[in-house]
mmCIF file of N, CA and C in Angstrom:
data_model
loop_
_atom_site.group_PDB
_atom_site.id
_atom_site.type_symbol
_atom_site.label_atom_id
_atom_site.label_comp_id
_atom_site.label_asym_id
_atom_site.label_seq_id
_atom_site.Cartn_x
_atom_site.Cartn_y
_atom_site.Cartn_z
ATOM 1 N N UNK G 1 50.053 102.840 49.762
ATOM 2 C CA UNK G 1 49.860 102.298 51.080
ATOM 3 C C UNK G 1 49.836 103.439 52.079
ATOM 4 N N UNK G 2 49.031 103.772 52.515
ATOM 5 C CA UNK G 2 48.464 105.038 53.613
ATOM 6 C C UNK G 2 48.569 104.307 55.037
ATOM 7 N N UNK G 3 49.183 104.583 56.284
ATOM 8 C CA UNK G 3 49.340 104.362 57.060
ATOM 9 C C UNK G 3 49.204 105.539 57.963
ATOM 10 N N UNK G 4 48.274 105.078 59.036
ATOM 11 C CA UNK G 4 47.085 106.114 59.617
ATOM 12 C C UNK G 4 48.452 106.676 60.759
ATOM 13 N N UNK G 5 48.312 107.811 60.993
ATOM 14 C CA UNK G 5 49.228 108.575 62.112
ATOM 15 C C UNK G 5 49.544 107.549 63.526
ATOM 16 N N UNK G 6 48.478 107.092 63.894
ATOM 17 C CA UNK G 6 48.321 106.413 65.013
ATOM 18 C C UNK G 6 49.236 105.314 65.348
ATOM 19 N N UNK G 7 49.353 104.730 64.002
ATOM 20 C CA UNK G 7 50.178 103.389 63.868
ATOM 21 C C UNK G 7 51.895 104.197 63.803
ATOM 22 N N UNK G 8 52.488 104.967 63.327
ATOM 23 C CA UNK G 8 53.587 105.560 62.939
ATOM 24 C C UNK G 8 54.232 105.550 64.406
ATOM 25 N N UNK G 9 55.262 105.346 64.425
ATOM 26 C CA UNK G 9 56.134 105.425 65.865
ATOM 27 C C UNK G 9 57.362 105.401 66.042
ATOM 28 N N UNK G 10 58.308 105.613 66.813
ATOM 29 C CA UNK G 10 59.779 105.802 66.718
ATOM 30 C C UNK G 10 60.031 107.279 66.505
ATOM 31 N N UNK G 11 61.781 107.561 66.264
ATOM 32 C CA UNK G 11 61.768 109.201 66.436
ATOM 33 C C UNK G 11 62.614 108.915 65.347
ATOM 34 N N UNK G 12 62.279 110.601 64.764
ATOM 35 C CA UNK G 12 62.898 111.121 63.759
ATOM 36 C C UNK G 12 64.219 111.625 63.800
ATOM 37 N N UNK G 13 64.598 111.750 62.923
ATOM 38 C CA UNK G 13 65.979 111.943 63.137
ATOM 39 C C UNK G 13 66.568 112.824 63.610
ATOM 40 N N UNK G 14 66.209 113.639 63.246
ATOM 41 C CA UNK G 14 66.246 115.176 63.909
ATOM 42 C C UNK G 14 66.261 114.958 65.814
ATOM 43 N N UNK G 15 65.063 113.950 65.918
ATOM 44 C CA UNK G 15 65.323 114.200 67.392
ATOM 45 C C UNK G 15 66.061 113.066 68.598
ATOM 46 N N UNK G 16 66.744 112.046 67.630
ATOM 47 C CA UNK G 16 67.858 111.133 67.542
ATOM 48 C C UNK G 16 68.974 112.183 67.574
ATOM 49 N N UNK G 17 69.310 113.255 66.732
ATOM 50 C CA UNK G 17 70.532 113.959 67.050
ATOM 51 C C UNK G 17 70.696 114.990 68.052
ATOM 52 N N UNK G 18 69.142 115.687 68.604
ATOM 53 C CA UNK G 18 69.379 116.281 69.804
ATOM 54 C C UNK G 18 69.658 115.369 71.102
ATOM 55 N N UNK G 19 69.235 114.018 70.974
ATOM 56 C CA UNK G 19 69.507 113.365 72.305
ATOM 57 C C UNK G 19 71.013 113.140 72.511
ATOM 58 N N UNK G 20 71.452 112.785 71.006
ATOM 59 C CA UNK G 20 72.498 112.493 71.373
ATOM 60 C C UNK G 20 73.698 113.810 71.482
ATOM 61 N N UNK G 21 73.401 114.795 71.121
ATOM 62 C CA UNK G 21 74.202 116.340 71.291
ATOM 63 C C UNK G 21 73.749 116.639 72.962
ATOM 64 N N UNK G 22 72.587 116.057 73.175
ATOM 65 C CA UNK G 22 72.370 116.582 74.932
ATOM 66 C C UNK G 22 73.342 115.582 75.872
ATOM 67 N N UNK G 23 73.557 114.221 75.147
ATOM 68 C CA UNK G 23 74.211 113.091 75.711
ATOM 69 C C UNK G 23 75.752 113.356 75.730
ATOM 70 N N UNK G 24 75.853 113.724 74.865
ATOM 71 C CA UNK G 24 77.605 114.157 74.392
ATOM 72 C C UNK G 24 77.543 115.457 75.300
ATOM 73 N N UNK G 25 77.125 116.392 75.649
ATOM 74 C CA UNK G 25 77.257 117.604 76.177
ATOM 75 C C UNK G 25 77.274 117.507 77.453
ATOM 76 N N UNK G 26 76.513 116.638 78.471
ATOM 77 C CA UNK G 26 76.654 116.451 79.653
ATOM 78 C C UNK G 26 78.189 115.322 79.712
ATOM 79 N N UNK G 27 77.961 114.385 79.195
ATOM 80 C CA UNK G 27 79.323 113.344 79.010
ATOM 81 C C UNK G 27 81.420 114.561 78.899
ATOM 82 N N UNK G 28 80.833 115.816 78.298
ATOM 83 C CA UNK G 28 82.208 116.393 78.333
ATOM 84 C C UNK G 28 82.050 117.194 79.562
ATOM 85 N N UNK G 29 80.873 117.767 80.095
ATOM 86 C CA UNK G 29 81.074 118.604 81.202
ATOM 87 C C UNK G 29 81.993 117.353 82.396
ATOM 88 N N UNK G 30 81.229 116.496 82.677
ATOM 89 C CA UNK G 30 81.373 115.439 83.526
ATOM 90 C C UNK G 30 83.161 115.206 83.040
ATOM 91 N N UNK G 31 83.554 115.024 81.783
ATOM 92 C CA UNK G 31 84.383 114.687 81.873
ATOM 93 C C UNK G 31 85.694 115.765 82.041
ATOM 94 N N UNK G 32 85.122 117.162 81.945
ATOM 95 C CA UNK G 32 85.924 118.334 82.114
ATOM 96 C C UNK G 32 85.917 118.785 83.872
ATOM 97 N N UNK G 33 84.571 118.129 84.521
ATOM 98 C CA UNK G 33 84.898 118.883 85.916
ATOM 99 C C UNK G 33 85.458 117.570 86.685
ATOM 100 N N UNK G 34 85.056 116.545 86.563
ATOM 101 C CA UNK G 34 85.328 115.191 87.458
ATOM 102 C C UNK G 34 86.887 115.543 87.826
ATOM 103 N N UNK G 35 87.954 115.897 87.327
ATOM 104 C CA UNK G 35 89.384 116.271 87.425
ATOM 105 C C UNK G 35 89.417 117.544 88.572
ATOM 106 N N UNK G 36 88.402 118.074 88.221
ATOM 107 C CA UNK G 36 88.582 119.065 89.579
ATOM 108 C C UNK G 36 88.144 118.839 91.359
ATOM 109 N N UNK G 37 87.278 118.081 90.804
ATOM 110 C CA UNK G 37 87.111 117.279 92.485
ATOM 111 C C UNK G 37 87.749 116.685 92.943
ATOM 112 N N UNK G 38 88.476 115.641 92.464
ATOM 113 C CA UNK G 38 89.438 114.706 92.095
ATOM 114 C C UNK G 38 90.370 115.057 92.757
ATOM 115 N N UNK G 39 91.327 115.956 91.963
ATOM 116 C CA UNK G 39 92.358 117.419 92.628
ATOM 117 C C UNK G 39 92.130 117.739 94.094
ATOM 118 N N UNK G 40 90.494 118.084 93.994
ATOM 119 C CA UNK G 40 90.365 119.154 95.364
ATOM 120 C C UNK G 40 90.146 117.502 96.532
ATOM 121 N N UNK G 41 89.731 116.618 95.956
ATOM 122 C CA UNK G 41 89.735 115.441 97.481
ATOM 123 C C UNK G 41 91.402 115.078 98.185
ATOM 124 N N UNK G 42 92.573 115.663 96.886
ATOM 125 C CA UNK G 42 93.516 114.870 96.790
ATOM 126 C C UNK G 42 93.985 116.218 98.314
ATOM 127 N N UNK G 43 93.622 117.477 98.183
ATOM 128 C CA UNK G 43 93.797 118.603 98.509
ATOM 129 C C UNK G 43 93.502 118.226 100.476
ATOM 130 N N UNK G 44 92.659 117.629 100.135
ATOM 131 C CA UNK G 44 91.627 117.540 101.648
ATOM 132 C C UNK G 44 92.083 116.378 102.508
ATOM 133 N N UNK G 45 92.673 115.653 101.489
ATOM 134 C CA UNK G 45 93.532 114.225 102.173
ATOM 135 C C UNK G 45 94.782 115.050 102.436
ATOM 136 N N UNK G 46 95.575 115.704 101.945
ATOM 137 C CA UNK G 46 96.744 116.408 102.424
ATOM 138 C C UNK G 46 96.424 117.050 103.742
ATOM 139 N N UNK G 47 95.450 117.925 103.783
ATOM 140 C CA UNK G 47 95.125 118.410 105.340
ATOM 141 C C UNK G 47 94.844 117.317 106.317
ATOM 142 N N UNK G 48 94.262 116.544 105.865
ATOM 143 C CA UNK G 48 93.929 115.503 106.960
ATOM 144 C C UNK G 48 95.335 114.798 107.435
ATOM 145 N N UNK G 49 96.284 114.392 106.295
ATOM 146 C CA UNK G 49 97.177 113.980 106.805
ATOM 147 C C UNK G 49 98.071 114.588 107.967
ATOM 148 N N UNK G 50 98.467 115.552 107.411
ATOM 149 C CA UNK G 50 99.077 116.878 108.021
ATOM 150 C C UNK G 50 98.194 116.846 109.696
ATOM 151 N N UNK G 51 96.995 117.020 109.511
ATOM 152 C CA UNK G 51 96.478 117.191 111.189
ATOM 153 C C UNK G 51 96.705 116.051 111.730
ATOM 154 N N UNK G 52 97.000 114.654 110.801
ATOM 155 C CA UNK G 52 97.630 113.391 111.840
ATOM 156 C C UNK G 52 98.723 113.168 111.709
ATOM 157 N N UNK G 53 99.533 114.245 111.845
ATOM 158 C CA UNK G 53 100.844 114.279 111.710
ATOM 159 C C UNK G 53 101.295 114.644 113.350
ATOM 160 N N UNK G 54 102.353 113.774 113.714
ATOM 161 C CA UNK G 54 102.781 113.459 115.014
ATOM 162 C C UNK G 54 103.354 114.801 115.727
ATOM 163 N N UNK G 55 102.720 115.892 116.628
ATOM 164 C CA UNK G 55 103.218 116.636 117.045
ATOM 165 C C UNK G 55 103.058 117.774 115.902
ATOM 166 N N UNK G 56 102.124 118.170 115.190
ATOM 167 C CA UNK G 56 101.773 118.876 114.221
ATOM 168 C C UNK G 56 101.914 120.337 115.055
ATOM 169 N N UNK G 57 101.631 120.224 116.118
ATOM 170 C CA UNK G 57 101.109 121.969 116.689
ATOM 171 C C UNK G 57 102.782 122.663 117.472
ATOM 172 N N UNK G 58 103.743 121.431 116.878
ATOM 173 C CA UNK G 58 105.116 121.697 117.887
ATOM 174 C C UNK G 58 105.996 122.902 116.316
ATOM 175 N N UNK G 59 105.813 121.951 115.456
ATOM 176 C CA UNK G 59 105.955 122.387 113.836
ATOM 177 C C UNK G 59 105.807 124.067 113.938
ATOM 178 N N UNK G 60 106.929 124.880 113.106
ATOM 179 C CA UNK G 60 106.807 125.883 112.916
ATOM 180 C C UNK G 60 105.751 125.821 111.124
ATOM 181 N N UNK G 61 106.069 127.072 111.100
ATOM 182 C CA UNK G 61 104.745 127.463 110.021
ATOM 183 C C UNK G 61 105.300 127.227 108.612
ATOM 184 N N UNK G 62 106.912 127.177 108.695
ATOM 185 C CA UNK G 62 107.522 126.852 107.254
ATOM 186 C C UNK G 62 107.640 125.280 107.096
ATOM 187 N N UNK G 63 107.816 124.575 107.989
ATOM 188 C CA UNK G 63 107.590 123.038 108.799
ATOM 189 C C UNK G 63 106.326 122.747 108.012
ATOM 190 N N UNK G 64 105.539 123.369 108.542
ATOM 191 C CA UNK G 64 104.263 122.793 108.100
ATOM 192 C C UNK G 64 103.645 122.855 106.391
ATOM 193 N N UNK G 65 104.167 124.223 106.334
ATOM 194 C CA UNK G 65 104.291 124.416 104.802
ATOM 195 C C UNK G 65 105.332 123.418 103.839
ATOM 196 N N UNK G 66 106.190 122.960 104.055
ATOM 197 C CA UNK G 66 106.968 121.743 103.643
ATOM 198 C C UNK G 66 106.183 120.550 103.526
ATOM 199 N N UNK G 67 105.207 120.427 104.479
ATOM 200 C CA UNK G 67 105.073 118.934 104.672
ATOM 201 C C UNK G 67 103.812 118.827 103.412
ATOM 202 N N UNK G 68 103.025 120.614 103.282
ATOM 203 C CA UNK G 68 101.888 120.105 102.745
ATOM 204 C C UNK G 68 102.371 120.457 101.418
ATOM 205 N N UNK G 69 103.612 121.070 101.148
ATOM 206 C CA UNK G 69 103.934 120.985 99.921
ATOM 207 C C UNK G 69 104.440 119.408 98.659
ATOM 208 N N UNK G 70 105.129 118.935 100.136
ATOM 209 C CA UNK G 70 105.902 117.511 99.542
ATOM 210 C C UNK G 70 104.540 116.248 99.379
ATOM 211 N N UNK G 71 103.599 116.636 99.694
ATOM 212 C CA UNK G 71 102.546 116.396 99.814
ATOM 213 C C UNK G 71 101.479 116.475 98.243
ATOM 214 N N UNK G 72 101.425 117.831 97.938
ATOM 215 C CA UNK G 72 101.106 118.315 96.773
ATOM 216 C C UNK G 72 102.289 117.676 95.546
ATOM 217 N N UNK G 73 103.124 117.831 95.705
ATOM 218 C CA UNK G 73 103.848 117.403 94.875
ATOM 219 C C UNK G 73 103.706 115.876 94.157
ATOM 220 N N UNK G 74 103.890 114.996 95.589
ATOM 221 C CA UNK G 74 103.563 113.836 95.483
ATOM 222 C C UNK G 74 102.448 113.424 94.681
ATOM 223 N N UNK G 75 101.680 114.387 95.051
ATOM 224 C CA UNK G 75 100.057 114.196 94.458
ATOM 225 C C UNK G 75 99.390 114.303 93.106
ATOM 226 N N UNK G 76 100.599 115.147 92.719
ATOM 227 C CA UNK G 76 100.196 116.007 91.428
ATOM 228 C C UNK G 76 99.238 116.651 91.351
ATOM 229 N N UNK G 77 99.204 117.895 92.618
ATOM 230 C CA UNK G 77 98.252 118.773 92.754
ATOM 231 C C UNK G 77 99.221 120.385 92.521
ATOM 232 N N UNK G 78 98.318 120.832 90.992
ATOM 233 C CA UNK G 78 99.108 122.364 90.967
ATOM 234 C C UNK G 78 98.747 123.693 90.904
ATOM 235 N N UNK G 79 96.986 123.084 91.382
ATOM 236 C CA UNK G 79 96.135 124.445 91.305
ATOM 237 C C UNK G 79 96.429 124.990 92.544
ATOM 238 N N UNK G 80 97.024 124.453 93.922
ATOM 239 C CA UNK G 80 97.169 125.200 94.704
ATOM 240 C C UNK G 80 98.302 125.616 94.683
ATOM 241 N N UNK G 81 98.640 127.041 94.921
ATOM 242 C CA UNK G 81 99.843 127.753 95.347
ATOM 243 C C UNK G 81 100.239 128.315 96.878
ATOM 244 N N UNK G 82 101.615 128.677 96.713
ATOM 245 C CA UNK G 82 101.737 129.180 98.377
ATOM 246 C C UNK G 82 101.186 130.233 98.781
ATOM 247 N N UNK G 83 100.456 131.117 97.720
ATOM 248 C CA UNK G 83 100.171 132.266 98.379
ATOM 249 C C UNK G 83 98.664 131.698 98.443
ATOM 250 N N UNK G 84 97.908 130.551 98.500
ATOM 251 C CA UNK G 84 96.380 129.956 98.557
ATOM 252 C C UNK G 84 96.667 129.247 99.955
ATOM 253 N N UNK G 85 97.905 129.122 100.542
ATOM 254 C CA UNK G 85 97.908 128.613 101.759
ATOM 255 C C UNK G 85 98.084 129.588 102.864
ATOM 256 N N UNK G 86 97.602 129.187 103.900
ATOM 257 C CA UNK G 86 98.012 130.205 104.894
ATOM 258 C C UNK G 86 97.826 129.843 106.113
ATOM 259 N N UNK G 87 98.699 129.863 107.123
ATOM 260 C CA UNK G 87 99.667 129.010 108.136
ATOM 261 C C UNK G 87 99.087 130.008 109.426
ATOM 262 N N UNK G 88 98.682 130.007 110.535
ATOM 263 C CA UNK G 88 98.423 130.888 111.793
ATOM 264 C C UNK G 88 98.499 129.701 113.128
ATOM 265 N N UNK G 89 100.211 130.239 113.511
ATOM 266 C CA UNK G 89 100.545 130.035 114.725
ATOM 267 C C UNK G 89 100.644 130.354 115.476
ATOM 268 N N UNK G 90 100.471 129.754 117.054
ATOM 269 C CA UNK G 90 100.022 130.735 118.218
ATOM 270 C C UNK G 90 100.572 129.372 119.167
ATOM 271 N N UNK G 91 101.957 129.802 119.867
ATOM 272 C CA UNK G 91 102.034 128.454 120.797
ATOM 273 C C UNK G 91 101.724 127.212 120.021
ATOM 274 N N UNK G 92 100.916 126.205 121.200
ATOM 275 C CA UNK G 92 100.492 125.066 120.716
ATOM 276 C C UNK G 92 99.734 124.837 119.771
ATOM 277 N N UNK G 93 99.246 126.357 119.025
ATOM 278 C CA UNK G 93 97.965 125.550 118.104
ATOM 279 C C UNK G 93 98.398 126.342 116.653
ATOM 280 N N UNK G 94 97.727 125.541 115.616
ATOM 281 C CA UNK G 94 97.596 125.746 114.456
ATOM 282 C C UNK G 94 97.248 125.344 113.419
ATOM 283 N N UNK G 95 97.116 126.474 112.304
ATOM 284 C CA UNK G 95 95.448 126.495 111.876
ATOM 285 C C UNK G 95 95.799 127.020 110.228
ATOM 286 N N UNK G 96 95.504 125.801 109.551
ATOM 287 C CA UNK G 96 96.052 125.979 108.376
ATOM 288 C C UNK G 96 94.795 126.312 107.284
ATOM 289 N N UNK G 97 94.986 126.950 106.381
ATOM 290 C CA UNK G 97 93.889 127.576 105.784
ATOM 291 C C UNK G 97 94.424 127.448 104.291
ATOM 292 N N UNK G 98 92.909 126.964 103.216
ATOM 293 C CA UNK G 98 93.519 126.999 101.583
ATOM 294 C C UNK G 98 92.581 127.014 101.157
ATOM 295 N N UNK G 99 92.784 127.880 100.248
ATOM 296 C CA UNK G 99 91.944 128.456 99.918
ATOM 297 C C UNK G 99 92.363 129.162 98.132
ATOM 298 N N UNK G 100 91.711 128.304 97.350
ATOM 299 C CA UNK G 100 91.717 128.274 95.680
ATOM 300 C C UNK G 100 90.714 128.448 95.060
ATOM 301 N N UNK G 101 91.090 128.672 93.988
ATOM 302 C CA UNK G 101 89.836 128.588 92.847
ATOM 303 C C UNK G 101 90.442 127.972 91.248
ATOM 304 N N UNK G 102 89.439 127.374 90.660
ATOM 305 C CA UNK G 102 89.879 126.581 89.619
ATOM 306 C C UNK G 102 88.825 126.769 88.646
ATOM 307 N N UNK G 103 89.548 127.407 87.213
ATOM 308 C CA UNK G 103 88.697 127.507 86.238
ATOM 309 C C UNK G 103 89.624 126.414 85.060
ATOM 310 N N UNK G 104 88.382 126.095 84.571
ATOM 311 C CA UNK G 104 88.662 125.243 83.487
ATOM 312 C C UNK G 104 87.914 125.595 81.965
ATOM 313 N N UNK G 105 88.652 125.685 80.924
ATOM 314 C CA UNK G 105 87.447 125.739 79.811
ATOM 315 C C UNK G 105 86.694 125.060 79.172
ATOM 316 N N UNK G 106 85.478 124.736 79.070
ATOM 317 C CA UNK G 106 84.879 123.940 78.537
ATOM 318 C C UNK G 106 85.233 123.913 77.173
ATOM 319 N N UNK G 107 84.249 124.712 76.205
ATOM 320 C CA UNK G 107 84.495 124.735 74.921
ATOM 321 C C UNK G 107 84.076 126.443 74.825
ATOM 322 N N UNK G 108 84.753 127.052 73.785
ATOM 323 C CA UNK G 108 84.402 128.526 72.901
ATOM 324 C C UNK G 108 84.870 129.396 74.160
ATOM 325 N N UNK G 109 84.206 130.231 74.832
ATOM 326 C CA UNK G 109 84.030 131.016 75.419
ATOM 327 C C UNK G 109 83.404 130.696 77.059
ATOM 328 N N UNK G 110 83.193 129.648 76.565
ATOM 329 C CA UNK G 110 82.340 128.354 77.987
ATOM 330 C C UNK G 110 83.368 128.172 79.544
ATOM 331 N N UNK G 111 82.805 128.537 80.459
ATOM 332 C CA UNK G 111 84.389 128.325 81.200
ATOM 333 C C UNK G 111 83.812 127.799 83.011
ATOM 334 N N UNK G 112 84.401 126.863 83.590
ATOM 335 C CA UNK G 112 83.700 126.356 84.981
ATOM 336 C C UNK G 112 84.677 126.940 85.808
ATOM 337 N N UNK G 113 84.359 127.804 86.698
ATOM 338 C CA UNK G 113 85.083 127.506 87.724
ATOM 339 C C UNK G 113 84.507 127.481 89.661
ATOM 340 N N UNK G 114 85.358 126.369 90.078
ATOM 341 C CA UNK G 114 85.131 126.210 90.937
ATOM 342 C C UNK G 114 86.470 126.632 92.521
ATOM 343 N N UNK G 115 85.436 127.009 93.374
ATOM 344 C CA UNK G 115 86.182 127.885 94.174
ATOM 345 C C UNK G 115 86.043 126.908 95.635
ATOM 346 N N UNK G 116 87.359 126.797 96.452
ATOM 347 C CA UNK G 116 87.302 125.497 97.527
ATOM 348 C C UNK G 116 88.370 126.616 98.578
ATOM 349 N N UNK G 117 87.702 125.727 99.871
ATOM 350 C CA UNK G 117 87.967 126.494 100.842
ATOM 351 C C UNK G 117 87.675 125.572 101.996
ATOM 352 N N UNK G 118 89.128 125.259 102.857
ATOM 353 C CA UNK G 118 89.432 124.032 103.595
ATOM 354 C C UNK G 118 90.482 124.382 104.607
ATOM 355 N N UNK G 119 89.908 124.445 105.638
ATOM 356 C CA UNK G 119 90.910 124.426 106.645
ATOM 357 C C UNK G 119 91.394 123.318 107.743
ATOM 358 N N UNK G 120 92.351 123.404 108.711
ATOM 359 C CA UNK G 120 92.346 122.539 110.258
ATOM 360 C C UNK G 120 93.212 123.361 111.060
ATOM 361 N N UNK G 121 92.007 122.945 112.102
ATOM 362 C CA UNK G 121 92.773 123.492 113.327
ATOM 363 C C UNK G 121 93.690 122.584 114.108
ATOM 364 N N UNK G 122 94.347 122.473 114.800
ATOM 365 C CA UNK G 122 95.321 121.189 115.952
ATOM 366 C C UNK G 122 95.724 121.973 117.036
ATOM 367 N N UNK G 123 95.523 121.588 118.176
ATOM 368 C CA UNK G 123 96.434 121.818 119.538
ATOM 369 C C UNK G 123 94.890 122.751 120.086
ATOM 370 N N UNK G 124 95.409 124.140 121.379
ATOM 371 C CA UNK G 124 94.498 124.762 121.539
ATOM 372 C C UNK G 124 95.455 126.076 121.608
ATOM 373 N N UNK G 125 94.544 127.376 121.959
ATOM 374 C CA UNK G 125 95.198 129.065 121.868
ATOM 375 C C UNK G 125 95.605 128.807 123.171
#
């Protein structure tokens, strides 16, 4: 029974297992970086809070560092550290700055990292 090329259709197997190695390969990136955004929104809601924090610009700089620590904590955020924060007071105003980077390994030698950088200002100089 000879069956002309034309009629033959569907995929071979071979290229059934690259779809699904391309499918699986985007599915772990996604599932290796999604945790880092995640982290860094949890990061950006802490500043925001902090700038609607009542009398924020009266707060000394260790004050303020407390609040965004108990904050992090709460959060279960541990890529940032104290030396990624950084506090500049002047009188009424101030101006908090963070600034991280986050590597993660994919697989082998494979490695993402992503670098975030977020500040607020409150009050005036």
């Amino acid at each position: 029974m000879n069956l002309s090329p034309k009629r033959q259709q569907g995929l071979t197997l071979i290229s059934i297992a690259f779809i699904l190695g391309l499918i699986a390969f985007f599915v772990l990136l996604v599932l290796k970086i999604a945790p880092i955004y995640i982290d860094h929104s949890k990061v950006v809601n802490a500043l925001a809070a902090l700038e609607e924090t009542v009398d924020i610009q009266t707060k000394s700089e260790q004050e303020a560092r407390s609040i965004l620590n108990k904050r992090f904590t709460m959060n279960y955020v541990y890529d940032v550290t104290k030396d990624d924060i950084k506090v500049t007071k002047r009188g009424n105003y101030i101006k908090v700055e963070i600034e991280y980077e986050t590597v993660v390994k994919i697989f082998g030698n494979l490695s993402v990292l992503a670098e975030f950088y977020d500040f607020i200002e409150v009050g005036q100089e």
